[in-house]
CSV table of C-alpha atoms and ligand atoms in Angstrom, one decimal:
chain,number,residue,atom,x,y,z
A,11,MET,CA,-55.2,-4.1,25.6
A,12,THR,CA,-54.7,-6.4,28.6
A,13,GLY,CA,-54.8,-10.0,27.3
A,14,GLN,CA,-54.0,-9.0,23.8
A,15,GLY,CA,-50.8,-10.3,22.1
A,16,ILE,CA,-47.6,-8.3,22.2
A,17,GLY,CA,-47.9,-7.5,18.5
A,18,THR,CA,-51.4,-6.0,18.9
A,19,ARG,CA,-50.1,-4.0,21.9
A,20,CYS,CA,-47.2,-2.7,19.7
A,21,VAL,CA,-49.5,-1.6,17.0
A,22,GLN,CA,-52.6,-0.4,18.7
A,23,GLY,CA,-51.8,0.1,22.4
A,24,GLY,CA,-52.0,3.5,24.1
A,25,TYR,CA,-54.3,5.3,21.7
A,26,THR,CA,-57.9,4.6,20.7
A,27,PRO,CA,-59.2,7.4,18.5
A,28,GLY,CA,-62.9,8.4,18.9
A,29,ASN,CA,-65.3,9.0,16.0
A,30,GLY,CA,-63.7,11.2,13.4
A,31,GLU,CA,-60.4,11.6,15.3
A,32,PRO,CA,-57.0,11.1,13.7
A,33,ARG,CA,-56.1,7.5,13.1
A,34,GLN,CA,-52.4,8.1,13.9
A,35,VAL,CA,-51.4,9.4,17.3
A,36,PRO,CA,-51.5,13.2,16.8
A,37,ILE,CA,-48.5,15.4,17.6
A,38,ILE,CA,-49.7,17.9,20.1
A,39,GLN,CA,-47.0,20.5,19.4
A,40,SER,CA,-48.1,22.9,22.2
A,41,THR,CA,-46.2,23.9,25.3
A,42,THR,CA,-49.3,24.9,27.1
A,43,PHE,CA,-53.1,24.2,27.4
A,44,LYS,CA,-56.0,26.6,27.7
A,45,TYR,CA,-58.6,26.8,30.5
A,46,ASP,CA,-61.8,28.7,31.0
A,47,SER,CA,-61.1,29.6,34.6
A,48,SER,CA,-58.1,29.8,36.9
A,49,GLU,CA,-60.1,27.6,39.3
A,50,ALA,CA,-60.2,24.8,36.8
A,51,MET,CA,-56.4,25.1,36.2
A,52,GLY,CA,-55.8,25.3,40.0
A,53,ARG,CA,-57.3,21.8,40.4
A,54,LEU,CA,-54.8,20.4,37.9
A,55,PHE,CA,-51.9,22.1,39.8
A,56,ASP,CA,-53.2,20.5,43.0
A,57,LEU,CA,-53.3,17.1,41.3
A,58,GLU,CA,-57.0,17.0,42.1
A,59,ALA,CA,-58.1,16.8,38.5
A,60,GLN,CA,-56.6,15.0,35.4
A,61,GLY,CA,-55.5,17.1,32.5
A,62,TYR,CA,-52.7,19.0,30.9
A,63,PHE,CA,-51.3,22.4,31.7
A,64,TYR,CA,-47.6,22.5,30.6
A,65,SER,CA,-45.7,20.1,28.4
A,66,ARG,CA,-42.7,19.9,30.7
A,67,LEU,CA,-44.9,17.8,33.0
A,68,GLN,CA,-47.2,16.0,30.6
A,69,ASN,CA,-48.2,16.1,27.0
A,70,PRO,CA,-51.0,14.0,25.3
A,71,THR,CA,-48.7,12.6,22.6
A,72,CYS,CA,-46.1,11.5,25.1
A,73,ASP,CA,-48.8,10.0,27.3
A,74,HIS,CA,-50.3,7.9,24.5
A,75,VAL,CA,-46.8,6.5,23.7
A,76,ALA,CA,-45.9,6.0,27.4
A,77,SER,CA,-49.2,4.1,27.9
A,78,LYS,CA,-48.4,1.9,24.9
A,79,ILE,CA,-45.0,1.0,26.4
A,80,ALA,CA,-46.7,0.3,29.8
A,81,GLN,CA,-49.1,-2.0,28.1
A,82,MET,CA,-46.3,-3.8,26.2
A,83,GLU,CA,-44.5,-4.4,29.5
A,84,GLY,CA,-47.6,-5.5,31.3
A,85,GLY,CA,-47.3,-2.5,33.8
A,86,VAL,CA,-49.9,-0.2,35.2
A,87,ALA,CA,-48.4,3.2,34.5
A,88,GLY,CA,-45.6,4.7,32.4
A,89,MET,CA,-43.9,7.9,31.4
A,90,LEU,CA,-41.5,9.1,28.8
A,91,THR,CA,-38.2,10.9,29.5
A,92,SER,CA,-35.7,12.8,27.3
A,93,SER,CA,-33.3,9.9,27.2
A,94,GLY,CA,-32.5,6.5,28.7
A,95,GLN,CA,-30.1,8.2,31.1
A,96,ALA,CA,-32.9,10.3,32.5
A,97,ALA,CA,-35.2,7.3,32.8
A,98,ASN,CA,-32.7,5.4,35.0
A,99,PHE,CA,-31.9,8.5,37.0
A,100,PHE,CA,-35.6,9.2,37.6
A,101,ALA,CA,-36.4,5.6,38.4
A,102,LEU,CA,-33.7,5.5,41.1
A,103,PHE,CA,-34.0,9.0,42.5
A,104,ASN,CA,-37.8,8.6,42.9
A,105,VAL,CA,-37.1,6.1,45.7
A,106,CYS,CA,-34.0,7.6,47.4
A,107,GLU,CA,-32.4,10.8,48.6
A,108,ALA,CA,-29.1,12.0,50.1
A,109,GLY,CA,-28.0,9.5,52.8
A,110,ASP,CA,-29.5,6.5,50.9
A,111,HIS,CA,-27.8,3.6,49.1
A,112,ILE,CA,-28.4,1.5,45.9
A,113,VAL,CA,-27.2,-2.0,45.1
A,114,ALA,CA,-26.6,-2.5,41.4
A,115,SER,CA,-25.3,-5.2,39.1
A,116,SER,CA,-21.9,-4.3,37.8
A,117,SER,CA,-22.8,-5.6,34.4
A,118,ILE,CA,-24.6,-2.5,33.1
A,119,TYR,CA,-24.3,0.2,30.5
A,120,GLY,CA,-21.3,2.5,31.1
A,121,GLY,CA,-23.5,5.6,31.3
A,122,THR,CA,-25.7,4.1,34.0
A,123,TYR,CA,-22.6,2.9,35.9
A,124,ASN,CA,-21.2,6.4,36.0
A,125,LEU,CA,-24.6,7.9,36.9
A,126,ILE,CA,-24.8,5.6,40.0
A,127,LYS,CA,-21.2,5.4,40.9
A,128,VAL,CA,-20.1,9.0,40.4
A,129,THR,CA,-22.9,11.5,39.9
A,130,MET,CA,-25.4,10.1,42.3
A,131,ALA,CA,-22.6,9.8,44.9
A,132,LYS,CA,-22.2,13.6,44.5
A,133,MET,CA,-25.9,13.9,45.4
A,134,GLY,CA,-25.3,11.8,48.6
A,135,VAL,CA,-26.5,8.5,47.3
A,136,SER,CA,-23.9,5.8,47.7
A,137,SER,CA,-23.8,2.4,45.9
A,138,THR,CA,-22.5,-1.1,46.0
A,139,PHE,CA,-21.9,-3.0,42.8
A,140,VAL,CA,-22.3,-6.8,42.7
A,141,PRO,CA,-21.5,-9.2,39.8
A,142,SER,CA,-24.7,-10.0,37.9
A,143,ASP,CA,-24.1,-13.7,38.7
A,144,ALA,CA,-23.7,-13.2,42.4
A,145,SER,CA,-25.3,-15.8,44.7
A,146,GLU,CA,-28.4,-14.8,46.7
A,147,GLU,CA,-26.1,-14.6,49.8
A,148,GLU,CA,-23.6,-12.3,48.1
A,149,LEU,CA,-26.5,-10.1,46.9
A,150,ALA,CA,-28.1,-9.9,50.3
A,151,ALA,CA,-24.7,-9.1,51.9
A,152,ALA,CA,-24.4,-6.0,49.7
A,153,PHE,CA,-27.5,-4.5,51.3
A,154,GLN,CA,-27.3,-1.8,54.1
A,155,PRO,CA,-30.1,-0.6,56.3
A,156,ASN,CA,-30.3,2.5,54.0
A,157,THR,CA,-30.6,0.6,50.7
A,158,LYS,CA,-33.6,1.7,48.7
A,159,ALA,CA,-33.3,-0.2,45.4
A,160,LEU,CA,-31.8,-3.1,43.5
A,161,PHE,CA,-30.9,-2.4,39.9
A,162,GLY,CA,-29.8,-4.5,36.9
A,163,GLU,CA,-30.0,-4.9,33.2
A,164,SER,CA,-32.0,-7.8,31.7
A,165,LEU,CA,-29.5,-8.2,28.9
A,166,ALA,CA,-26.5,-6.0,29.5
A,167,ASN,CA,-25.1,-3.5,27.1
A,168,PRO,CA,-22.3,-4.3,26.0
A,169,ALA,CA,-21.4,-7.3,28.1
A,170,LEU,CA,-24.5,-9.3,27.0
A,171,THR,CA,-24.8,-11.0,30.4
A,172,VAL,CA,-28.3,-12.2,31.1
A,173,LEU,CA,-29.8,-11.2,34.5
A,174,ASP,CA,-31.4,-13.9,36.7
A,175,ILE,CA,-34.4,-11.7,37.3
A,176,GLU,CA,-36.2,-14.1,39.6
A,177,LYS,CA,-33.1,-14.4,41.8
A,178,PHE,CA,-32.7,-10.6,42.0
A,179,ALA,CA,-36.5,-10.2,42.7
A,180,ARG,CA,-36.3,-12.7,45.5
A,181,VAL,CA,-33.6,-10.8,47.3
A,182,ALA,CA,-35.2,-7.4,46.6
A,183,GLY,CA,-38.5,-8.8,48.0
A,184,GLU,CA,-36.8,-10.1,51.2
A,185,LYS,CA,-35.1,-6.8,51.7
A,186,GLY,CA,-38.3,-4.8,51.0
A,187,VAL,CA,-36.9,-2.7,48.2
A,188,PRO,CA,-38.1,-2.5,44.5
A,189,LEU,CA,-36.2,-4.3,41.8
A,190,ILE,CA,-35.6,-1.9,38.9
A,191,VAL,CA,-34.6,-3.5,35.6
A,192,ASP,CA,-33.3,-1.8,32.5
A,193,ASN,CA,-34.9,-3.8,29.6
A,194,THR,CA,-33.5,-1.8,26.7
A,195,PHE,CA,-31.8,-4.6,24.7
A,196,PRO,CA,-34.5,-7.4,24.7
A,197,THR,CA,-37.5,-5.0,24.6
A,198,PRO,CA,-40.8,-6.3,25.9
A,199,VAL,CA,-41.1,-8.3,22.7
A,200,ASN,CA,-38.5,-10.7,23.9
A,201,LEU,CA,-38.6,-10.3,27.7
A,202,ARG,CA,-41.0,-8.7,30.1
A,203,PRO,CA,-39.2,-8.4,33.5
A,204,LEU,CA,-42.4,-7.6,35.4
A,205,GLU,CA,-43.6,-11.1,34.7
A,206,TRP,CA,-40.5,-12.4,36.5
A,207,GLY,CA,-40.9,-10.3,39.6
A,208,ALA,CA,-39.2,-6.9,38.7
A,209,ASN,CA,-41.2,-4.0,40.1
A,210,ILE,CA,-40.1,-1.2,37.7
A,211,VAL,CA,-38.8,-1.3,34.2
A,212,THR,CA,-36.7,1.3,32.4
A,213,HIS,CA,-35.8,1.8,28.7
A,214,SER,CA,-33.5,3.7,26.5
A,215,THR,CA,-36.1,4.0,23.7
A,216,THR,CA,-33.2,5.4,21.5
A,217,LYS,CA,-32.3,1.7,20.7
A,218,TYR,CA,-34.6,-0.9,19.3
A,219,MET,CA,-37.9,0.7,20.3
A,220,ASP,CA,-37.2,3.7,18.0
A,221,GLY,CA,-35.1,1.3,15.9
A,222,HIS,CA,-34.3,3.7,13.1
A,223,GLY,CA,-31.8,5.9,14.8
A,224,VAL,CA,-33.9,9.0,14.7
A,225,ALA,CA,-34.8,10.1,18.3
A,226,VAL,CA,-33.1,9.9,21.7
A,227,GLY,CA,-35.6,9.0,24.4
A,228,GLY,CA,-36.3,7.0,27.5
A,229,ALA,CA,-39.3,5.4,29.3
A,230,ILE,CA,-40.2,4.2,32.8
A,231,VAL,CA,-42.9,1.6,33.5
A,232,ASP,CA,-44.3,0.8,37.0
A,233,GLY,CA,-45.6,-2.7,37.5
A,234,GLY,CA,-47.7,-1.5,40.4
A,235,THR,CA,-46.6,-4.5,42.5
A,236,PHE,CA,-44.5,-2.7,45.2
A,237,ASP,CA,-46.4,-2.0,48.4
A,238,TRP,CA,-44.9,1.4,49.4
A,239,MET,CA,-47.1,1.7,52.5
A,240,ALA,CA,-45.9,-1.7,53.8
A,241,HIS,CA,-42.4,-0.2,53.9
A,242,ALA,CA,-43.5,3.3,54.7
A,243,GLU,CA,-40.5,4.2,56.8
A,244,ARG,CA,-38.1,3.2,54.1
A,245,PHE,CA,-39.8,5.3,51.4
A,246,PRO,CA,-40.8,8.6,53.0
A,247,GLY,CA,-40.9,10.4,49.6
A,248,LEU,CA,-43.9,8.2,48.7
A,249,THR,CA,-45.5,7.7,52.0
A,250,THR,CA,-45.2,11.1,53.8
A,251,PRO,CA,-46.6,14.5,52.8
A,252,ASP,CA,-44.8,16.2,49.9
A,253,ASP,CA,-44.4,19.8,51.0
A,254,SER,CA,-44.0,20.9,47.4
A,255,TYR,CA,-47.5,19.6,46.6
A,256,HIS,CA,-49.5,20.9,49.6
A,257,GLY,CA,-48.8,17.8,51.6
A,258,ILE,CA,-50.0,15.1,49.2
A,259,VAL,CA,-49.0,11.6,50.2
A,260,TYR,CA,-48.5,9.9,46.9
A,261,ALA,CA,-49.0,6.3,48.0
A,262,GLU,CA,-52.3,7.3,49.8
A,263,ARG,CA,-53.7,9.5,47.2
A,264,PHE,CA,-52.8,7.5,44.1
A,265,GLY,CA,-52.5,4.0,45.5
A,266,GLN,CA,-50.0,1.3,44.7
A,267,ALA,CA,-50.6,1.6,41.0
A,268,GLY,CA,-50.4,5.4,40.7
A,269,ALA,CA,-47.9,6.5,43.3
A,270,PHE,CA,-44.6,5.9,41.6
A,271,ILE,CA,-45.2,7.5,38.2
A,272,THR,CA,-47.3,10.3,39.6
A,273,LYS,CA,-44.4,11.3,42.0
A,274,ALA,CA,-41.8,10.9,39.2
A,275,THR,CA,-43.9,13.2,37.0
A,276,ALA,CA,-45.2,15.7,39.5
A,277,GLN,CA,-41.9,16.1,41.4
A,278,LEU,CA,-38.9,14.9,39.3
A,279,MET,CA,-40.1,16.0,35.9
A,280,ARG,CA,-41.3,19.3,37.3
A,281,ASP,CA,-37.9,20.0,38.9
A,282,PHE,CA,-35.5,18.4,36.5
A,283,GLY,CA,-37.4,18.8,33.3
A,284,CYS,CA,-36.0,15.9,31.3
A,285,THR,CA,-39.1,15.7,29.1
A,286,GLN,CA,-39.4,14.1,25.7
A,287,SER,CA,-40.7,16.2,22.9
A,288,PRO,CA,-44.0,15.2,21.3
A,289,GLN,CA,-42.2,15.0,17.9
A,290,SER,CA,-39.8,12.5,19.3
A,291,ALA,CA,-42.6,10.5,20.9
A,292,PHE,CA,-44.3,10.4,17.5
A,293,TYR,CA,-41.1,9.0,15.9
A,294,LEU,CA,-40.8,6.5,18.8
A,295,ASN,CA,-44.4,5.3,18.3
A,296,LEU,CA,-43.7,4.6,14.6
A,297,GLY,CA,-40.8,2.4,15.7
A,298,LEU,CA,-43.0,0.6,18.3
A,299,GLU,CA,-45.6,-0.2,15.6
A,300,SER,CA,-43.2,-2.6,14.0
A,301,LEU,CA,-41.0,-3.6,17.0
A,302,HIS,CA,-42.5,-7.1,17.1
A,303,VAL,CA,-41.7,-7.6,13.4
A,304,ARG,CA,-38.2,-6.2,13.6
A,305,MET,CA,-36.9,-7.9,16.8
A,306,PRO,CA,-37.1,-11.5,15.4
A,307,ARG,CA,-35.1,-10.3,12.4
A,308,HIS,CA,-32.4,-8.7,14.6
A,309,VAL,CA,-32.2,-11.9,16.6
A,310,GLU,CA,-32.0,-14.1,13.4
A,311,ASN,CA,-29.2,-11.9,12.0
A,312,GLY,CA,-27.4,-11.8,15.4
A,313,GLN,CA,-27.5,-15.6,15.8
A,314,ALA,CA,-26.3,-16.2,12.2
A,315,VAL,CA,-23.4,-13.7,12.5
A,316,ALA,CA,-22.4,-15.1,15.9
A,317,GLU,CA,-22.3,-18.6,14.5
A,318,PHE,CA,-20.3,-17.5,11.5
A,319,LEU,CA,-17.8,-15.6,13.6
A,320,GLU,CA,-17.4,-18.5,16.1
A,321,GLY,CA,-16.4,-20.8,13.2
A,322,HIS,CA,-13.8,-18.4,11.8
A,323,PRO,CA,-10.1,-19.1,12.5
A,324,LEU,CA,-9.2,-15.4,12.9
A,325,VAL,CA,-11.8,-14.8,15.6
A,326,SER,CA,-10.6,-15.9,19.0
A,327,SER,CA,-13.9,-15.7,20.9
A,328,VAL,CA,-17.5,-14.7,20.4
A,329,ASN,CA,-19.9,-13.4,23.0
A,330,TYR,CA,-23.6,-14.0,22.2
A,331,PRO,CA,-26.1,-15.6,24.7
A,332,GLY,CA,-27.7,-17.5,21.9
A,333,LEU,CA,-24.6,-19.6,21.4
A,334,PRO,CA,-24.4,-22.8,23.4
A,335,SER,CA,-20.7,-21.8,24.2
A,336,SER,CA,-22.0,-18.7,26.1
A,337,PRO,CA,-21.9,-18.9,29.9
A,338,TYR,CA,-25.3,-17.3,29.8
A,339,TYR,CA,-26.9,-19.8,27.4
A,340,GLN,CA,-29.0,-21.5,30.1
A,341,LEU,CA,-30.3,-18.2,31.5
A,342,ALA,CA,-31.0,-17.0,27.9
A,343,GLN,CA,-33.0,-20.2,27.2
A,344,LYS,CA,-35.1,-19.4,30.3
A,345,TYR,CA,-35.6,-15.7,30.0
A,346,LEU,CA,-35.1,-15.1,26.2
A,347,PRO,CA,-36.6,-18.2,24.5
A,348,GLN,CA,-37.2,-16.2,21.3
A,349,GLY,CA,-33.7,-14.7,21.5
A,350,GLY,CA,-32.3,-11.5,23.0
A,351,CYS,CA,-31.2,-9.0,20.4
A,352,GLY,CA,-28.9,-8.4,17.4
A,353,VAL,CA,-25.8,-7.2,19.3
A,354,VAL,CA,-22.8,-9.6,19.1
A,355,SER,CA,-19.3,-9.0,20.4
A,356,CYS,CA,-16.2,-10.9,19.3
A,357,GLU,CA,-12.4,-10.7,19.8
A,358,LEU,CA,-10.1,-10.8,16.8
A,359,SER,CA,-6.9,-12.8,17.1
A,360,GLY,CA,-4.7,-9.9,15.9
A,361,GLY,CA,-5.6,-7.4,18.7
A,362,ARG,CA,-5.9,-3.7,18.1
A,363,PRO,CA,-4.1,-3.5,14.7
A,364,MET,CA,-6.3,-6.2,13.3
A,365,ALA,CA,-9.5,-4.6,14.7
A,366,GLU,CA,-8.6,-1.3,12.9
A,367,LYS,CA,-7.9,-3.1,9.6
A,368,PHE,CA,-11.0,-5.2,9.9
A,369,MET,CA,-13.3,-2.2,10.6
A,370,ALA,CA,-11.8,-0.2,7.7
A,371,ALA,CA,-12.5,-3.1,5.4
A,372,LEU,CA,-16.2,-3.4,6.3
A,373,ARG,CA,-18.6,-2.1,3.6
A,374,LEU,CA,-22.1,-2.6,5.1
A,375,ALA,CA,-21.3,-2.3,8.8
A,376,ALA,CA,-20.7,1.4,9.6
A,377,ILE,CA,-18.4,2.6,12.4
A,378,GLU,CA,-20.8,4.2,15.0
A,379,THR,CA,-21.1,4.7,18.7
A,380,HIS,CA,-24.6,3.4,18.5
A,381,VAL,CA,-26.4,0.1,18.6
A,382,ALA,CA,-29.8,-1.4,17.9
A,383,ASP,CA,-31.1,0.2,14.7
A,384,ALA,CA,-32.0,-1.0,11.3
A,385,ARG,CA,-28.5,-0.5,9.8
A,386,THR,CA,-25.7,-2.8,10.9
A,387,CYS,CA,-22.9,-0.9,12.8
A,388,CYS,CA,-19.8,-1.7,14.7
A,389,LEU,CA,-17.4,-0.3,17.2
A,390,ASN,CA,-14.0,-1.1,18.6
A,391,PRO,CA,-14.2,0.0,22.2
A,392,ALA,CA,-10.4,0.2,22.6
A,393,THR,CA,-10.2,3.0,20.0
A,394,SER,CA,-13.5,4.8,20.9
A,395,THR,CA,-15.5,4.5,24.0
A,396,HIS,CA,-12.7,3.0,26.1
A,397,ARG,CA,-9.9,5.0,24.4
A,398,GLN,CA,-8.4,6.3,27.6
A,399,LEU,CA,-7.6,2.8,28.9
A,400,SER,CA,-4.2,1.0,28.4
A,401,ASP,CA,-4.2,-2.5,26.9
A,402,GLU,CA,-3.8,-4.0,30.4
A,403,GLU,CA,-6.7,-1.9,31.7
A,404,LEU,CA,-8.8,-2.9,28.7
A,405,VAL,CA,-8.3,-6.6,29.5
A,406,ALA,CA,-9.2,-6.0,33.2
A,407,ALA,CA,-12.4,-4.2,32.1
A,408,GLY,CA,-13.4,-7.2,29.9
A,409,VAL,CA,-13.0,-5.2,26.7
A,410,PRO,CA,-9.7,-6.4,25.2
A,411,ALA,CA,-8.1,-4.2,22.5
A,412,GLY,CA,-9.1,-6.6,19.7
A,413,MET,CA,-12.8,-6.6,20.7
A,414,ILE,CA,-15.5,-5.6,18.2
A,415,ARG,CA,-19.1,-4.9,19.1
A,416,LEU,CA,-21.4,-5.5,16.2
A,417,SER,CA,-25.0,-4.5,16.1
A,418,CYS,CA,-26.7,-6.5,13.5
A,419,GLY,CA,-29.4,-4.6,11.7
A,420,LEU,CA,-32.3,-5.7,9.4
A,421,GLU,CA,-30.3,-6.4,6.2
A,422,ASP,CA,-30.1,-9.9,4.7
A,423,LYS,CA,-27.9,-12.1,6.9
A,424,GLU,CA,-26.1,-13.6,3.9
A,425,ASP,CA,-24.9,-10.1,2.9
A,426,LEU,CA,-23.8,-9.3,6.5
A,427,ILE,CA,-21.8,-12.5,6.7
A,428,ALA,CA,-20.3,-11.9,3.2
A,429,ASP,CA,-19.2,-8.4,4.4
A,430,LEU,CA,-17.6,-9.8,7.6
A,431,SER,CA,-16.0,-12.6,5.6
A,432,GLN,CA,-14.3,-10.3,3.1
A,433,ALA,CA,-13.2,-7.9,5.9
A,434,LEU,CA,-11.6,-10.9,7.8
A,435,ASP,CA,-9.9,-12.0,4.5
A,436,ALA,CA,-8.5,-8.5,4.2
A,437,CYS,CA,-6.7,-9.0,7.5
A,438,ARG,CA,-4.9,-12.2,6.6
B,14,PLP,C1,-28.1,3.4,25.6
B,14,PLP,C2,-28.5,2.9,26.9
B,14,PLP,C3,-28.8,3.7,28.0
B,14,PLP,C4,-28.8,5.2,27.9
B,14,PLP,O1,-29.8,5.6,27.0
B,14,PLP,P1,-29.7,7.0,26.2
B,14,PLP,O2,-31.0,7.0,25.5
B,14,PLP,O3,-28.5,7.0,25.4
B,14,PLP,O4,-29.6,8.1,27.3
B,14,PLP,C5,-29.2,3.1,29.2
B,14,PLP,N1,-29.3,1.8,29.3
B,14,PLP,C6,-29.0,0.9,28.3
B,14,PLP,C7,-29.0,-0.5,28.5
B,14,PLP,C8,-28.6,1.5,27.0
B,14,PLP,O5,-28.2,0.6,26.0
């Protein structure tokens, strides 16, 4: 599939049936796999032969879909995980351990922020957060001798900041650590971070990739561009013998292209078990088959809704990187020339009471803690995800009480705008 267009990779990547085999990716609903001799199975356990033995580690359905996502991102290897949270945890924990440190953009998904800031700290991994628009000097200053990764989101959920991937990649390269980019919102249809210098890409496939709100999942793709052996002392987990695998040295045995995903599978998936079910992988693949057709429509609707809201007197501000008024417009033009996604946020002039009235009046946009599927939905962070914060704390966190996050689905934009318009009228 290398060299094929993104649409062809979405539709046909990762699975090529042989003569008389199922045209659609088969769901291999089996926990285990049968062998003729224990010797043959032993070779699999020692990672000496390729094959399946237990679906906690690997399953053919999941592998086909992971391979499709790797092809879409232009990477060399991929794996599925049970959720986006698991994908980000595995991607980070695959390169660090207790005593190590991570530098991350502060403009990231709340769940990932908690994971890094609170939970990984309990595991002995400390972190420093930097603004996503920090200068190269500020970024470099956040590094410590024990820093093992730089992390950011290509188009942040929910702040919609656009990451200057080339800048982050330059600093990561100078410091000799991989740049890990969560590419959930743009998807590889709109942005491929590996092409801009990121080393590893993660996804919450729960969002646009699935796109129909049916299956929670995650994915990790390795670009194969990070030379672990050149920084052997910094990454002992990849460059020194793994006692739990008879002394295998991942970077030696599997090379630059295979080390990262093999270790994450053989070690982290084995021990943490955050595996995706073959049934979920099948649903995910159905979503991927139309991702290149759906993303332009999400962008078209997001742009139209953002422009409508920006011109409305009851809306005090709109945040969408496709608007020239956005501070991220220039970066969006560079990294997201075909647009980013269908998520738009705006602040209503009447604060919390107006937000409540507005949302109650919407007919098409449903109130949900979800984004990025076919049906338009909305959320007022102040009364849901950020409910525990006071109005002052909400302003400090960049989510004022009157803020609404809208995820534009695949409906007709005229109908979405009519719905928003009548709901705004109801607030007058
Ligand atoms: C939703 C989301 C996650 C977490 O993914 P889950 O599948 O919900 O675990 C991580 N990163 C981003 C950018 C997200 O939008």
